[in-house]
N, CA and C of each residue as an Amber inpcrd file, in Angstrom:
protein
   405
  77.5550000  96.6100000 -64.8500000  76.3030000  95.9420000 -64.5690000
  76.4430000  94.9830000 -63.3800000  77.5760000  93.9690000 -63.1030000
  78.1500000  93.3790000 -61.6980000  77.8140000  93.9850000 -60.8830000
  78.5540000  95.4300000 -60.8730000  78.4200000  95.7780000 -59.6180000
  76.7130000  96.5370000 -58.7960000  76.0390000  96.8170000 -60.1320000
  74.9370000  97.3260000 -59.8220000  73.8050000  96.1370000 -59.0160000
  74.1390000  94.6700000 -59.8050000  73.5740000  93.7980000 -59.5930000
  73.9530000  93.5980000 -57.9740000  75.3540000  93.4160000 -57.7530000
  75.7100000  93.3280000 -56.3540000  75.4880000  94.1390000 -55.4430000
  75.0930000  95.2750000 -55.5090000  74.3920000  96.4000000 -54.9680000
  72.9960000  96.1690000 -54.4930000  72.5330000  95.7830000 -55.5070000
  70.6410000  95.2690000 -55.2380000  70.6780000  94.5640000 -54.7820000
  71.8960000  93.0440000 -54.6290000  71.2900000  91.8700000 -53.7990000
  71.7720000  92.2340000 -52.5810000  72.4960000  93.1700000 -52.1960000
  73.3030000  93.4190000 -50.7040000  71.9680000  94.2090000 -50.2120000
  71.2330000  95.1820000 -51.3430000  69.8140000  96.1130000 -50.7520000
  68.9130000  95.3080000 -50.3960000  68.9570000  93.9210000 -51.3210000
  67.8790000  93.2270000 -50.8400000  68.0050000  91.8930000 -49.6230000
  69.2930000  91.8050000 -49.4650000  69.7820000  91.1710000 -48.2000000
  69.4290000  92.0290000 -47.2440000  69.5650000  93.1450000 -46.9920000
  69.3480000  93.5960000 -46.2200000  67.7800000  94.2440000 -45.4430000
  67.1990000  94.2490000 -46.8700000  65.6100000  94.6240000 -46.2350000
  65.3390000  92.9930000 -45.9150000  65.9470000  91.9670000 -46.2610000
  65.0260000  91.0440000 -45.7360000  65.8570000  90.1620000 -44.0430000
  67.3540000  90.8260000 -44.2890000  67.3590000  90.9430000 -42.4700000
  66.8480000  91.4090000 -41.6050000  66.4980000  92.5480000 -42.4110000
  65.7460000  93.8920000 -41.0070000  64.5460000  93.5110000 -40.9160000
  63.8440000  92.4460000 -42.1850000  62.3160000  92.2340000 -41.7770000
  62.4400000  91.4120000 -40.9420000  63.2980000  90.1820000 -40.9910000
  63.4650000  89.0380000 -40.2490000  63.5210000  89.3250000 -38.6070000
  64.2820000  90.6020000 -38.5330000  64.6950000  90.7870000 -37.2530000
  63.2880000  91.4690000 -36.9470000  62.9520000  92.2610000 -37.2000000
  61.9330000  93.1090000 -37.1410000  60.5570000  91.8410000 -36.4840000
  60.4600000  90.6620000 -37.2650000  59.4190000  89.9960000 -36.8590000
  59.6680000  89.0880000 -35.6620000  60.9360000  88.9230000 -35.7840000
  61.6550000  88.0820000 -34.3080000  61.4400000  88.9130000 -32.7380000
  61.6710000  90.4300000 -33.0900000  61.3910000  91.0920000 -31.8820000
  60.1810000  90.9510000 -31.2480000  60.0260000  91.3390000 -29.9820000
  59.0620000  91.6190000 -29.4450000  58.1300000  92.7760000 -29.5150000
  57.5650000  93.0150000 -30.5550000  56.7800000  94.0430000 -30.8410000
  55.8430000  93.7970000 -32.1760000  55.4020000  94.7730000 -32.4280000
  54.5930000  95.0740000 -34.0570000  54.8630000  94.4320000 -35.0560000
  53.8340000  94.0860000 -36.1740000  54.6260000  93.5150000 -37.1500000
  53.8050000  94.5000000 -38.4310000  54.4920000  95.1200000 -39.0500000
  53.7500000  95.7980000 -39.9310000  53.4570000  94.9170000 -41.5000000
  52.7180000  95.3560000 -42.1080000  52.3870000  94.7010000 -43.0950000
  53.2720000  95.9280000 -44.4950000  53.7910000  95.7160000 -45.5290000
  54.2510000  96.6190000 -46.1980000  53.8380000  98.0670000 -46.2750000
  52.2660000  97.7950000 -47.1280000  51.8880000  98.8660000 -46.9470000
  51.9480000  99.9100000 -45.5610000  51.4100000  99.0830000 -44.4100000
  51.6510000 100.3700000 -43.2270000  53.1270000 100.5630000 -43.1600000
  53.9010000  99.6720000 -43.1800000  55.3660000 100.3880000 -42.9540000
  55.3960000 101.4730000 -44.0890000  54.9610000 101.0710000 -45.5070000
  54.9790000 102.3530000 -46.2170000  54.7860000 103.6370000 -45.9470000
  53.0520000 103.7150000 -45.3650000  52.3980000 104.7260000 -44.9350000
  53.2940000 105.2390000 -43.1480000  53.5880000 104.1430000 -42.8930000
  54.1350000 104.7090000 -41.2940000  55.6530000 105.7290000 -41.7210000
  56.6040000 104.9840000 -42.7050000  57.7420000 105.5890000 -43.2470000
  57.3040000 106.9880000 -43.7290000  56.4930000 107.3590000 -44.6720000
  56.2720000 108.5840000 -45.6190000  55.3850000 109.4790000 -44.4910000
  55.2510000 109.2220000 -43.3270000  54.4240000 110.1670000 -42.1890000
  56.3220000 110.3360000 -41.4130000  56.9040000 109.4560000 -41.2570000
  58.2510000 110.1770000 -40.2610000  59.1420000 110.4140000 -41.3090000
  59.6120000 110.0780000 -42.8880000  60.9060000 110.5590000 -43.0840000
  60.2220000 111.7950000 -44.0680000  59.0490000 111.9650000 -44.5750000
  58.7810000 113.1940000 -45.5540000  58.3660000 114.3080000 -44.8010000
  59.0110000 115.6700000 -44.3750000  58.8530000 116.4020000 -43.8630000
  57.1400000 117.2460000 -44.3480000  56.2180000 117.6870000 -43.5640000
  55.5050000 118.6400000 -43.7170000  54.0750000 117.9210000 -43.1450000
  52.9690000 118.4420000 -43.4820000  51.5710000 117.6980000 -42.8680000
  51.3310000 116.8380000 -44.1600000  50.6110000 115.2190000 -43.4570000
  50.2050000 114.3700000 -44.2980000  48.9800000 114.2590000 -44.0590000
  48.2630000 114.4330000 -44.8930000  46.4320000 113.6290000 -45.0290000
  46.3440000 112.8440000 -45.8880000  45.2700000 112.4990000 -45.2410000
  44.6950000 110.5890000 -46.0650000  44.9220000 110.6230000 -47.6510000
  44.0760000 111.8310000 -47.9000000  44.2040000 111.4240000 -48.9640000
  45.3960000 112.3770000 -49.6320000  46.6940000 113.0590000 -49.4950000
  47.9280000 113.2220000 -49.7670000  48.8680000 111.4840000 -49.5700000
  48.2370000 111.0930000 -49.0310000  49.1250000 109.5490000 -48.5210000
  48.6010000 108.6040000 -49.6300000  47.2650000 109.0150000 -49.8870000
  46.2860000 107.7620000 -51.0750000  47.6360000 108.3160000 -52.4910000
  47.7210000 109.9170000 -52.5680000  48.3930000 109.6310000 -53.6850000
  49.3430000 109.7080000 -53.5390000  50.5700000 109.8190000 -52.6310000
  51.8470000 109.2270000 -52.9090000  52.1650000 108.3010000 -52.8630000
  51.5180000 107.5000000 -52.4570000  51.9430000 105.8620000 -52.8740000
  50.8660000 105.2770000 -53.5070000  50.0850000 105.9660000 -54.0630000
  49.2850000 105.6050000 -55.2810000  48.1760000 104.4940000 -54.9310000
  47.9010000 104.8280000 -53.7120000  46.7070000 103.5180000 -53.1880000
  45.6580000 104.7120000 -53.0240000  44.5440000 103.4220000 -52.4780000
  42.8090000 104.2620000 -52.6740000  43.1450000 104.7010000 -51.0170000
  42.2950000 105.7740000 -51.1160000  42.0520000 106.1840000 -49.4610000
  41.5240000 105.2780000 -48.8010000  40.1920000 104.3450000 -48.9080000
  40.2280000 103.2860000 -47.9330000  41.5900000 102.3700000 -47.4500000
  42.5950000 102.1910000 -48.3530000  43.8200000 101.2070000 -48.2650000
  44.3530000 102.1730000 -46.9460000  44.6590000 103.6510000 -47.4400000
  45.2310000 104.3900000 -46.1910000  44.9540000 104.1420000 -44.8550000
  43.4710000 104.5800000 -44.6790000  42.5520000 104.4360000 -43.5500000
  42.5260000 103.1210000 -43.0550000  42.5870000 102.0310000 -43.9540000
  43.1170000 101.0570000 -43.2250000  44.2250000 100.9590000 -42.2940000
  45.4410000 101.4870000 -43.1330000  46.6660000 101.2100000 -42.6110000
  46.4940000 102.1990000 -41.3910000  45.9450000 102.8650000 -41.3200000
  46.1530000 104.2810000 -40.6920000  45.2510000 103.7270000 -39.3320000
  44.2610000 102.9820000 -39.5860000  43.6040000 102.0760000 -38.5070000
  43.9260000 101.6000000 -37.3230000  45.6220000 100.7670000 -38.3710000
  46.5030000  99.6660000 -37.6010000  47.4220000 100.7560000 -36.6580000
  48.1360000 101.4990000 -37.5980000  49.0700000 102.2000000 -36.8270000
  48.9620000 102.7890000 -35.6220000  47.1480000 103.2940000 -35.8640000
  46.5050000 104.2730000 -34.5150000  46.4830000 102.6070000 -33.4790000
  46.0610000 101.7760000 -33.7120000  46.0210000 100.7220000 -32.9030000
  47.5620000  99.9790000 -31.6550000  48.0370000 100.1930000 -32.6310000
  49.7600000 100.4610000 -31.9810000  50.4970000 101.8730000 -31.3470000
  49.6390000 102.9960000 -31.3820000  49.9060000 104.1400000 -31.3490000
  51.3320000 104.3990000 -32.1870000  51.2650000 104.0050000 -33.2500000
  52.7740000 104.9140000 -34.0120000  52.1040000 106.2940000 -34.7190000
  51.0400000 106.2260000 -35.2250000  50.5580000 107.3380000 -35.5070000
  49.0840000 107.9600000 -35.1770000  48.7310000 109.1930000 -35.5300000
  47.2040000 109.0220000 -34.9760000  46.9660000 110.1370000 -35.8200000
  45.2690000 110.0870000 -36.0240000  44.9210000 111.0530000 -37.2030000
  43.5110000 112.2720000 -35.9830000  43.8110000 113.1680000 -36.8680000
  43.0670000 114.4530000 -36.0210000  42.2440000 115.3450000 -37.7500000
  41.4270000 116.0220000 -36.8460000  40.9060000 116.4320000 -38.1590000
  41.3310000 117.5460000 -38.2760000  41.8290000 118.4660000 -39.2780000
  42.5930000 119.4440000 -39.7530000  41.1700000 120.6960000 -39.3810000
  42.1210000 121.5120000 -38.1380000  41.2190000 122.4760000 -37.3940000
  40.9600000 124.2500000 -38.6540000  41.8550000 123.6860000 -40.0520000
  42.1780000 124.6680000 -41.0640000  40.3820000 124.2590000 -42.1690000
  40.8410000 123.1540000 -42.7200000  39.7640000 122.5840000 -43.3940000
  39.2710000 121.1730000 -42.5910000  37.7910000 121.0470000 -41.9870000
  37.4760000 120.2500000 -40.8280000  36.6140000 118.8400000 -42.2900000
  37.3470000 119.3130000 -43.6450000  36.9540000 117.7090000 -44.4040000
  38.2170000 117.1950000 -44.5440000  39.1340000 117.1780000 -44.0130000
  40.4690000 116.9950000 -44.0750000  40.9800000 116.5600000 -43.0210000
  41.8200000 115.1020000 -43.0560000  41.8050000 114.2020000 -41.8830000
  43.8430000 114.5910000 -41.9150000  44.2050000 114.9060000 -40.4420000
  45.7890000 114.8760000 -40.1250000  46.2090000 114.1930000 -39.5490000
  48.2120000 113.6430000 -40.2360000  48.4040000 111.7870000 -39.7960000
  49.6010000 112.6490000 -39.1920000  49.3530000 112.2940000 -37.7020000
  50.0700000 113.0000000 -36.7260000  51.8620000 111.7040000 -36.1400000
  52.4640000 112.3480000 -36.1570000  53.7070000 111.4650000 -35.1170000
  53.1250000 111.0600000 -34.0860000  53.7150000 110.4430000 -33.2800000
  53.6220000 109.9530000 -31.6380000  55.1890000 109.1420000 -31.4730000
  55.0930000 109.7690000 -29.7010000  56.5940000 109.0580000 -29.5780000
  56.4050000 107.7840000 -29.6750000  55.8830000 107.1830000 -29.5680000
  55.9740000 105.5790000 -29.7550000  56.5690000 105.5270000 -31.0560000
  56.0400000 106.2090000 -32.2570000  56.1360000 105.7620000 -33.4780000
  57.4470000 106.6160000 -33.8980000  58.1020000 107.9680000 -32.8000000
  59.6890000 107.8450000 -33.0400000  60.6930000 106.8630000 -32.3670000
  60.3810000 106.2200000 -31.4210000  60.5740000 105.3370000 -30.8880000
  61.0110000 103.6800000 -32.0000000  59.8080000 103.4020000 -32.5850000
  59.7230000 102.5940000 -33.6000000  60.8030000 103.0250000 -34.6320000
  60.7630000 103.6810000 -35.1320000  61.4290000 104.4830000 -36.3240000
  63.2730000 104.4950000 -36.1740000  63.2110000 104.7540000 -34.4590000
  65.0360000 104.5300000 -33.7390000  65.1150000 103.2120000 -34.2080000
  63.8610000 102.2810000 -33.7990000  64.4780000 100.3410000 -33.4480000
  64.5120000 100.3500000 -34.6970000  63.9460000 100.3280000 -35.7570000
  64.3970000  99.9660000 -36.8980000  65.5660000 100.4920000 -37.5940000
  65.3320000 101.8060000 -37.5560000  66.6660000 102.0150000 -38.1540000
  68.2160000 101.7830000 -37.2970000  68.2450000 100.9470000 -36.3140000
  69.2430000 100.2950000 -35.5370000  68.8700000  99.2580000 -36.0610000
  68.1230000  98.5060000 -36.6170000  67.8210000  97.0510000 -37.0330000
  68.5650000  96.9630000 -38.2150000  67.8600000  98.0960000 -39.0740000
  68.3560000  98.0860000 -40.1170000  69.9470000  98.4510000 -40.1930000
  70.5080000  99.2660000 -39.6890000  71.6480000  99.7420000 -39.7720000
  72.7910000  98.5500000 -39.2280000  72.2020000  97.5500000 -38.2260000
  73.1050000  95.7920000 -38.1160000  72.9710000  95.3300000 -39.3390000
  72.0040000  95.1570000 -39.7170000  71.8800000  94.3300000 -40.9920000
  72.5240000  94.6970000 -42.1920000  72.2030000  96.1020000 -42.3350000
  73.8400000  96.3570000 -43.1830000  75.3200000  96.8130000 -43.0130000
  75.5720000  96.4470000 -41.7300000  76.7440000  96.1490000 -41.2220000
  77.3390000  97.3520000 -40.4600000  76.1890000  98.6680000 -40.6060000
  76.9150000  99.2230000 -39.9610000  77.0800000  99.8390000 -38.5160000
  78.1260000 100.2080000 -37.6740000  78.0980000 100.0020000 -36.5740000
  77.4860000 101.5780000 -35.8710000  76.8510000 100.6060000 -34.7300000
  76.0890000 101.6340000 -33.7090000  77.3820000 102.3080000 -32.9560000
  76.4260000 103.7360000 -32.2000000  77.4480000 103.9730000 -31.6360000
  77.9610000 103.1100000 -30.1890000  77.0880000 102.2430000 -29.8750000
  77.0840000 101.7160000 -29.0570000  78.3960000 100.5830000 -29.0640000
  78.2540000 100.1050000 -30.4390000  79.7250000  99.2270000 -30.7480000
  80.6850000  99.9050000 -31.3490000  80.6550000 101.1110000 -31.6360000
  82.1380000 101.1710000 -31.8500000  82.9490000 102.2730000 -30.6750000
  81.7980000 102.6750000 -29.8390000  82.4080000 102.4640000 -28.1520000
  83.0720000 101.6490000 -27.7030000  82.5960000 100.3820000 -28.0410000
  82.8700000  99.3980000 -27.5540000  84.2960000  98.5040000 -27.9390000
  84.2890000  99.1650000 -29.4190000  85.4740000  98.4980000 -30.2070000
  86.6640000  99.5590000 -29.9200000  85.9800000 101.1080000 -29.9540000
  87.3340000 101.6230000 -29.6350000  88.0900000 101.0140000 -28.0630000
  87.3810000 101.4270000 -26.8530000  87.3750000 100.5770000 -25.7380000
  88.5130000  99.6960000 -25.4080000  88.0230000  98.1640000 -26.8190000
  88.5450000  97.1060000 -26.9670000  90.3160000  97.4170000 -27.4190000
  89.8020000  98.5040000 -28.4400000  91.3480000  98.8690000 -29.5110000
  92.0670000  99.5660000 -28.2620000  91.7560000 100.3010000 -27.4200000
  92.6380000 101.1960000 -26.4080000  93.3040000 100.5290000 -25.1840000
  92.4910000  99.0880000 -24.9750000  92.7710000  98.4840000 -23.7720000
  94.3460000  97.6360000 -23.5400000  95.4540000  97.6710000 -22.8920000
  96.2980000  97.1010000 -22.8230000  95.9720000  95.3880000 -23.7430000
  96.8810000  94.8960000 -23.9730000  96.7760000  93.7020000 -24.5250000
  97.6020000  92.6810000 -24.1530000  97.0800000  91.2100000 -23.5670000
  97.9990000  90.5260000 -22.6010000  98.5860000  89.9300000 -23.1850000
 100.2750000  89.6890000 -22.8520000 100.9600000  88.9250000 -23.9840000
  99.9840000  87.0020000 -23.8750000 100.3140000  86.6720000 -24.7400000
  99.6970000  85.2990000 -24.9370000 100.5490000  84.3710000 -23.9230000
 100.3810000  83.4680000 -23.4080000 101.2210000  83.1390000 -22.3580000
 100.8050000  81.3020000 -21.9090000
């Protein structure tokens, strides 16, 4: 039970670095829900509509369309009407919003310690470089 407990507070250290950082940057600030709705449009593979989004995260379709409002407002996502069934609204990608999706999960991935490839370039680099005696 320790260790499960220490598990959740390291999960929850860490979503609340990546928010921290997340609001410090220069950019967007999402509100839960749209990060919800923005997350379940880039990591769940296949087509999402409003109301497929109302029920996987169990909110009303206006809550969606809200969020779905904001996101089009930032361009991370944008909705089109499904050219199959035209009562059926589609929550499309945009590079901005893979773009978004890189910074965070580099946000997130500092915050739980683990290293980019960018630093451990950098560390191998460091590990390969002659070393001056102390002097």
């Amino acid at each position: 039970m320790a260790q499960n407990s220490s598990t959740t507070d390291q999960l929850v250290n860490t979503l609340r670095d990546t928010i921290v950082a997340m609001v410090r940057r220069d950019g967007p600030d999402l509100s839960a829900r749209q990060l919800g709705v923005f997350l379940t449009c880039y990591l769940e593979e296949g087509a999402h509509t409003v109301r497929g989004l109302a029920a996987a995260l169990n909110v009303s379709k206006p809550a969606i369309t809200r969020a779905l409002d904001r996101l089009g407002e930032l361009d991370l996502a944008r909705r089109k009407v499904d050219p199959m069934d035209r009562r059926s609204v589609l929550v499309q990608r945009t590079l901005k919003g893979s773009a978004y999706l890189r910074e965070l999960r580099s946000i997130m991935g500092e915050a739980a310690g683990v290293p980019t490839a960018a630093r451990t370039a950098k560390i191998v680099r460091e590990e390969r470089a002659p070393r001056r005696a102390a002097g």
